[in-house]
Amino acid sequence: MKSKTIHILLSILITVVVIWFLLKPNYTYYKTEIIKGKDLQVVIYVQNNFSHFGFSSQDGHKLAYIELQNLDGNTLAKQSLFNRCEVLIEEINPSVENNKLYFTKFSYINLLDYSYYCFK
């Protein structure tokens, strides 16, 4: 009885891991924007396995996420694997106000503790 339960749980775990690796989004480097007035840069990554049904181009509707780096290329703020703040590539417009780096109209990175605040 125990060995059957172990085999069933192990096969379920393997199936979940394989499905997760097959369905997780893949991201590639898109561009780097330097923040004026600060020694910071924003590195933008876009989803490259994005697909849609239709005849029109959906390049502006691709999901993207950003990383905050200093000008030497050291990463200061990076999103976690499971809590990714994804936005549309057309919405990204980095600007700094009151120690906050806004990368969309409402979502920002706090420049004091480098934490993400995502509002979709």
PDB file of C-alpha atoms in Angstrom:
ATOM      1  CA  MET A   1       0.000   0.000   0.000  1.00  0.00           C
ATOM      2  CA  LYS A   2       2.791   2.429   0.906  1.00  0.00           C
ATOM      3  CA  SER A   3       4.748   1.729  -2.272  1.00  0.00           C
ATOM      4  CA  LYS A   4       1.669   2.352  -4.453  1.00  0.00           C
ATOM      5  CA  THR A   5       1.064   5.675  -2.722  1.00  0.00           C
ATOM      6  CA  ILE A   6       4.707   6.673  -3.133  1.00  0.00           C
ATOM      7  CA  HIS A   7       4.652   5.746  -6.838  1.00  0.00           C
ATOM      8  CA  ILE A   8       1.434   7.695  -7.416  1.00  0.00           C
ATOM      9  CA  LEU A   9       2.715  10.792  -5.595  1.00  0.00           C
ATOM     10  CA  LEU A  10       6.057  10.611  -7.382  1.00  0.00           C
ATOM     11  CA  SER A  11       4.406  10.312 -10.796  1.00  0.00           C
ATOM     12  CA  ILE A  12       2.100  13.257 -10.014  1.00  0.00           C
ATOM     13  CA  LEU A  13       5.081  15.358  -8.914  1.00  0.00           C
ATOM     14  CA  ILE A  14       7.054  14.500 -12.049  1.00  0.00           C
ATOM     15  CA  THR A  15       4.047  15.331 -14.229  1.00  0.00           C
ATOM     16  CA  VAL A  16       3.549  18.708 -12.552  1.00  0.00           C
ATOM     17  CA  VAL A  17       7.243  19.609 -12.918  1.00  0.00           C
ATOM     18  CA  VAL A  18       7.298  18.635 -16.609  1.00  0.00           C
ATOM     19  CA  ILE A  19       4.121  20.619 -17.334  1.00  0.00           C
ATOM     20  CA  TRP A  20       5.510  23.640 -15.469  1.00  0.00           C
ATOM     21  CA  PHE A  21       8.731  23.608 -17.515  1.00  0.00           C
ATOM     22  CA  LEU A  22       6.825  23.231 -20.775  1.00  0.00           C
ATOM     23  CA  LEU A  23       4.321  26.014 -20.092  1.00  0.00           C
ATOM     24  CA  LYS A  24       6.428  28.614 -18.289  1.00  0.00           C
ATOM     25  CA  PRO A  25       7.033  31.779 -20.303  1.00  0.00           C
ATOM     26  CA  ASN A  26      10.469  32.376 -21.802  1.00  0.00           C
ATOM     27  CA  TYR A  27      11.911  35.881 -21.832  1.00  0.00           C
ATOM     28  CA  THR A  28      14.685  37.446 -23.896  1.00  0.00           C
ATOM     29  CA  TYR A  29      16.529  40.742 -23.623  1.00  0.00           C
ATOM     30  CA  TYR A  30      14.677  43.586 -25.356  1.00  0.00           C
ATOM     31  CA  LYS A  31      16.480  46.848 -24.550  1.00  0.00           C
ATOM     32  CA  THR A  32      18.160  48.958 -21.880  1.00  0.00           C
ATOM     33  CA  GLU A  33      17.030  52.457 -20.892  1.00  0.00           C
ATOM     34  CA  ILE A  34      19.258  54.731 -18.815  1.00  0.00           C
ATOM     35  CA  ILE A  35      17.456  56.791 -16.160  1.00  0.00           C
ATOM     36  CA  LYS A  36      18.495  60.432 -16.457  1.00  0.00           C
ATOM     37  CA  GLY A  37      19.588  62.099 -13.232  1.00  0.00           C
ATOM     38  CA  LYS A  38      20.266  58.762 -11.511  1.00  0.00           C
ATOM     39  CA  ASP A  39      23.054  56.239 -11.920  1.00  0.00           C
ATOM     40  CA  LEU A  40      20.520  53.585 -12.865  1.00  0.00           C
ATOM     41  CA  GLN A  41      19.372  51.692 -15.899  1.00  0.00           C
ATOM     42  CA  VAL A  42      16.281  49.627 -16.612  1.00  0.00           C
ATOM     43  CA  VAL A  43      16.732  46.376 -18.516  1.00  0.00           C
ATOM     44  CA  ILE A  44      13.584  45.190 -20.272  1.00  0.00           C
ATOM     45  CA  TYR A  45      12.872  41.552 -21.112  1.00  0.00           C
ATOM     46  CA  VAL A  46       9.979  40.434 -23.350  1.00  0.00           C
ATOM     47  CA  GLN A  47       8.212  37.123 -23.589  1.00  0.00           C
ATOM     48  CA  ASN A  48       9.404  35.296 -26.690  1.00  0.00           C
ATOM     49  CA  ASN A  49       7.000  32.355 -26.704  1.00  0.00           C
ATOM     50  CA  PHE A  50       3.987  34.648 -26.984  1.00  0.00           C
ATOM     51  CA  SER A  51       1.432  33.471 -29.526  1.00  0.00           C
ATOM     52  CA  HIS A  52      -1.987  34.676 -30.519  1.00  0.00           C
ATOM     53  CA  PHE A  53      -4.654  33.857 -33.044  1.00  0.00           C
ATOM     54  CA  GLY A  54      -5.197  36.459 -35.725  1.00  0.00           C
ATOM     55  CA  PHE A  55      -3.671  38.201 -38.698  1.00  0.00           C
ATOM     56  CA  SER A  56      -2.537  41.427 -37.021  1.00  0.00           C
ATOM     57  CA  SER A  57       0.800  42.031 -35.332  1.00  0.00           C
ATOM     58  CA  GLN A  58       0.703  41.824 -31.553  1.00  0.00           C
ATOM     59  CA  ASP A  59       4.245  43.095 -30.855  1.00  0.00           C
ATOM     60  CA  GLY A  60       2.998  45.915 -28.614  1.00  0.00           C
ATOM     61  CA  HIS A  61       0.927  43.488 -26.594  1.00  0.00           C
ATOM     62  CA  LYS A  62       3.784  41.209 -25.555  1.00  0.00           C
ATOM     63  CA  LEU A  63       4.302  40.720 -21.841  1.00  0.00           C
ATOM     64  CA  ALA A  64       7.474  42.161 -20.384  1.00  0.00           C
ATOM     65  CA  TYR A  65       9.226  42.606 -17.079  1.00  0.00           C
ATOM     66  CA  ILE A  66      12.044  44.877 -15.980  1.00  0.00           C
ATOM     67  CA  GLU A  67      15.170  44.676 -13.849  1.00  0.00           C
ATOM     68  CA  LEU A  68      16.830  47.632 -12.191  1.00  0.00           C
ATOM     69  CA  GLN A  69      20.621  47.843 -12.489  1.00  0.00           C
ATOM     70  CA  ASN A  70      23.304  50.370 -11.750  1.00  0.00           C
ATOM     71  CA  LEU A  71      25.410  51.631 -14.653  1.00  0.00           C
ATOM     72  CA  ASP A  72      28.064  48.980 -13.928  1.00  0.00           C
ATOM     73  CA  GLY A  73      25.512  46.262 -14.701  1.00  0.00           C
ATOM     74  CA  ASN A  74      24.995  45.068 -11.119  1.00  0.00           C
ATOM     75  CA  THR A  75      21.382  44.050 -10.512  1.00  0.00           C
ATOM     76  CA  LEU A  76      19.705  46.068  -7.748  1.00  0.00           C
ATOM     77  CA  ALA A  77      16.110  44.850  -8.104  1.00  0.00           C
ATOM     78  CA  LYS A  78      15.025  41.638  -9.745  1.00  0.00           C
ATOM     79  CA  GLN A  79      11.639  40.005  -9.630  1.00  0.00           C
ATOM     80  CA  SER A  80      11.196  36.580  -8.145  1.00  0.00           C
ATOM     81  CA  LEU A  81      10.440  33.582 -10.311  1.00  0.00           C
ATOM     82  CA  PHE A  82       6.969  33.041  -8.877  1.00  0.00           C
ATOM     83  CA  ASN A  83       5.869  36.639  -8.312  1.00  0.00           C
ATOM     84  CA  ARG A  84       6.670  38.310 -11.609  1.00  0.00           C
ATOM     85  CA  CYS A  85       5.268  41.764 -12.260  1.00  0.00           C
ATOM     86  CA  GLU A  86       4.462  41.426 -15.943  1.00  0.00           C
ATOM     87  CA  VAL A  87       3.230  44.402 -17.940  1.00  0.00           C
ATOM     88  CA  LEU A  88       2.574  45.056 -21.600  1.00  0.00           C
ATOM     89  CA  ILE A  89       5.638  46.258 -23.502  1.00  0.00           C
ATOM     90  CA  GLU A  90       3.698  49.287 -24.780  1.00  0.00           C
ATOM     91  CA  GLU A  91       2.989  50.433 -21.190  1.00  0.00           C
ATOM     92  CA  ILE A  92       6.632  50.683 -20.093  1.00  0.00           C
ATOM     93  CA  ASN A  93       7.726  54.293 -19.634  1.00  0.00           C
ATOM     94  CA  PRO A  94      10.356  54.662 -16.878  1.00  0.00           C
ATOM     95  CA  SER A  95      10.357  57.875 -14.835  1.00  0.00           C
ATOM     96  CA  VAL A  96      11.569  58.811 -11.344  1.00  0.00           C
ATOM     97  CA  GLU A  97       9.404  60.679  -8.809  1.00  0.00           C
ATOM     98  CA  ASN A  98       9.839  60.847  -5.006  1.00  0.00           C
ATOM     99  CA  ASN A  99      12.331  57.952  -4.706  1.00  0.00           C
ATOM    100  CA  LYS A 100      10.104  55.770  -6.861  1.00  0.00           C
ATOM    101  CA  LEU A 101      10.936  54.493 -10.318  1.00  0.00           C
ATOM    102  CA  TYR A 102       7.621  54.250 -12.135  1.00  0.00           C
ATOM    103  CA  PHE A 103       7.831  51.823 -15.035  1.00  0.00           C
ATOM    104  CA  THR A 104       4.109  52.060 -15.851  1.00  0.00           C
ATOM    105  CA  LYS A 105       1.467  54.580 -14.826  1.00  0.00           C
ATOM    106  CA  PHE A 106       0.928  52.907 -11.430  1.00  0.00           C
ATOM    107  CA  SER A 107       3.589  50.183 -10.954  1.00  0.00           C
ATOM    108  CA  TYR A 108       6.922  51.211  -9.498  1.00  0.00           C
ATOM    109  CA  ILE A 109      10.134  50.174  -7.768  1.00  0.00           C
ATOM    110  CA  ASN A 110      10.864  51.840  -4.441  1.00  0.00           C
ATOM    111  CA  LEU A 111      14.427  53.177  -4.744  1.00  0.00           C
ATOM    112  CA  LEU A 112      14.992  53.099  -0.972  1.00  0.00           C
ATOM    113  CA  ASP A 113      14.621  49.337  -0.508  1.00  0.00           C
ATOM    114  CA  TYR A 114      14.406  48.179  -4.182  1.00  0.00           C
ATOM    115  CA  SER A 115      11.040  46.472  -3.764  1.00  0.00           C
ATOM    116  CA  TYR A 116       8.431  46.102  -6.494  1.00  0.00           C
ATOM    117  CA  TYR A 117       4.886  47.435  -6.221  1.00  0.00           C
ATOM    118  CA  CYS A 118       2.735  46.091  -9.031  1.00  0.00           C
ATOM    119  CA  PHE A 119      -0.737  47.347  -9.862  1.00  0.00           C
ATOM    120  CA  LYS A 120      -2.477  45.850 -12.868  1.00  0.00           C
TER     121      LYS A 120
END
